[in-house]
C-alpha angles and dihedrals in degrees: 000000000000097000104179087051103036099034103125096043088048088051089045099048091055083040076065100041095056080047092060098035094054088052088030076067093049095041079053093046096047115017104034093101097048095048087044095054087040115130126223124210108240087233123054127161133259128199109205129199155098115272113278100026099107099273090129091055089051091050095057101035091054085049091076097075101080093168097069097019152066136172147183114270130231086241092038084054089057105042095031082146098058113005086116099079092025100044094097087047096045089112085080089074101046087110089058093069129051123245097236137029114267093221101034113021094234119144129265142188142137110281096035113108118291136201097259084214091069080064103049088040087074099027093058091047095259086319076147150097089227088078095071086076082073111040109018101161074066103053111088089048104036112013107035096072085068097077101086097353087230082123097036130104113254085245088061110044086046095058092046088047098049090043092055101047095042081059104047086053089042090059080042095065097030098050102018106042081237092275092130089218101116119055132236116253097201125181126179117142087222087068084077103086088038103075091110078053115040081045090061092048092039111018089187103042119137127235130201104180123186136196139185143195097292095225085061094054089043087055093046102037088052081048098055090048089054091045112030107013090076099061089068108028115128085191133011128250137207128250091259096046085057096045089051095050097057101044097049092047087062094051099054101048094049094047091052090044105047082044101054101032093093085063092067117098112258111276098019099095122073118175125201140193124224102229091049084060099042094053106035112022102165086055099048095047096050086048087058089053096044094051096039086045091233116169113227106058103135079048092052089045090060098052095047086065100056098042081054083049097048086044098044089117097058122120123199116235122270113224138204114245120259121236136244093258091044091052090053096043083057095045097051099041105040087033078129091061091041101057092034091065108029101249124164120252108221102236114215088245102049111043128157137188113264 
């Protein structure tokens, strides 16, 4: 940690963790026996995808289907300790959190779906991915490991795994009422590279993965470290270290992916390209329920509309065009990606603007 530099966000962060810790004690005190009896439904759903690929837009468009669903909330992500006994106060906390995205102008707020890893992040003591936000120059050595825990110590693993199913059975309780009836809907991109996994915990478990043309995620992935990386980094990195990060990241979770997928159950998996759920929402999303064989599409179809509706005024990022020596650096290095998916390489003839 850069602590002349990072003091105060240092200060603020273990302001947080005594926070947490205080209600952590009166979750413990009042709800313990109710988290611990909690059902889960054997089939939750996972949201699978690189950063940057819409899996942010999924998650919130299949939120909307509260019969069959529930998630894990942005305030529930950042009190997992003891969002048991604040979560129908969490309205006291609405100034803490902005009202849009820094790198992507989406909205935000406290009870709007939320990436579950955040959660279990805190809750493992940093046995996650996630940690390499906040301390990058530490993440090939310290954090990577955490994607799918093969590499990982038993202690490891066990805390992260402890930490995710007592809160998914915390959510359960919470939002659920522990009946087990409705399903998780989970997304955390970091999900992607933990199919072999998440398999092992929920054999039925459900996967909508989505992908997108790799020089778009670069762009926007390159976009999100300039506008939102700095608001949680312990230490700053260089440009390289981010690059890197960021590359290899992808690379890492496609290669697990595309490794492990065969191993899900026929009829369980549903990919889906960006571009197929950017420009025709209400389509895409029956597709998923029809392949998935999900009820409540009419329902679903419904909903789309109005959040297209509510969302009428959003506008996409602009970004700034990648150079010569970016697009080969892409293409060389997410040529995977590239030939999985049936995405164009830019040939050094025949380039055109993204």
């Amino acid at each position: 940690i850069e602590w002349r530099k990072y003091w105060l966000r240092a200060l603020f962060l273990s302001f947080m963790a005594i926070v947490n810790g205080i209600f952590a004690l009166l979750d413990w005190i009042f709800f313990a026996h109710t988290i611990v009896k909690a059902k889960l439904h054997p089939s939750p759903v996972f949201i699978l995808g690189h950063p940057r690929t819409g899996t942010t837009l999924m998650h919130n468009l299949l939120s909307k289907d509260d019969e069959q669903f529930y998630f894990c909330t942005t305030f529930q992500a950042g009190f997992p300790s003891g969002f048991a006994i604040l979560n129908k106060i969490s309205w006291l906390f609405a100034g803490f959190v902005d009202e849009r995205r820094p790198m992507d102008n989406m909205k935000l707020g406290l009870s709007m779906p939320q990436e579950d890893e955040l959660a279990t992040n805190v809750l493992s003591g940093g046995k996650s991915q996630y940690m390499s936000i906040f301390l990058p120059r530490l993440e090939r050595g310290c954090f990577r490991q955490f994607v799918n825990f093969e590499d990982a110590t038993i202690y490891d693993f066990s805390c992260w795994r402890q930490s995710f199913m007592f809160l998914l059975k915390k959510l359960s309780a919470v939002n659920d009422g522990g009946s087990g009836k409705r399903r998780l809907l989970l997304k955390s991109p970091v999900h992607t590279g933990r199919v072999r996994l998440l398999l092992k915990l929920f054999p039925n478990a459900q996967f909508i993965y989505l992908h997108r043309d790799p020089y778009r995620v670069y762009q926007s992935a390159a976009n999100m470290a300039d506008k939102a990386y700095p608001y949680m980094y312990l230490h700053t990195p260089d440009n390289i270290h981010v690059q890197e990060f960021i590359l290899s990241q992808f690379e890492q979770l496609h290669s697990l992916y595309v490794r492990d997928r065969k191993l899900i159950p026929k009829g369980n998996l549903i990919e889906i390209a960006f571009e197929d759920l950017a420009n025709n929402q209400e389509e895409t999303i029956a597709r998923i329920y029809t392949h998935l064989k999900w009820p409540n599409v009419d329902r679903m179809r419904a909903a789309v509309r109005e959040h297209q509706k509510t969302n009428k005024s959003y506008k996409k990022n602009n970004f700034s065009t990648l150079s010569k020596a970016e697009k080969k650096m892409v293409a060389r290095r997410w040529k995977q990606a590239f030939d999985e998916f049936d995405y164009k390489i830019e040939q050094d003839d025949d380039r055109k603007e993204l």
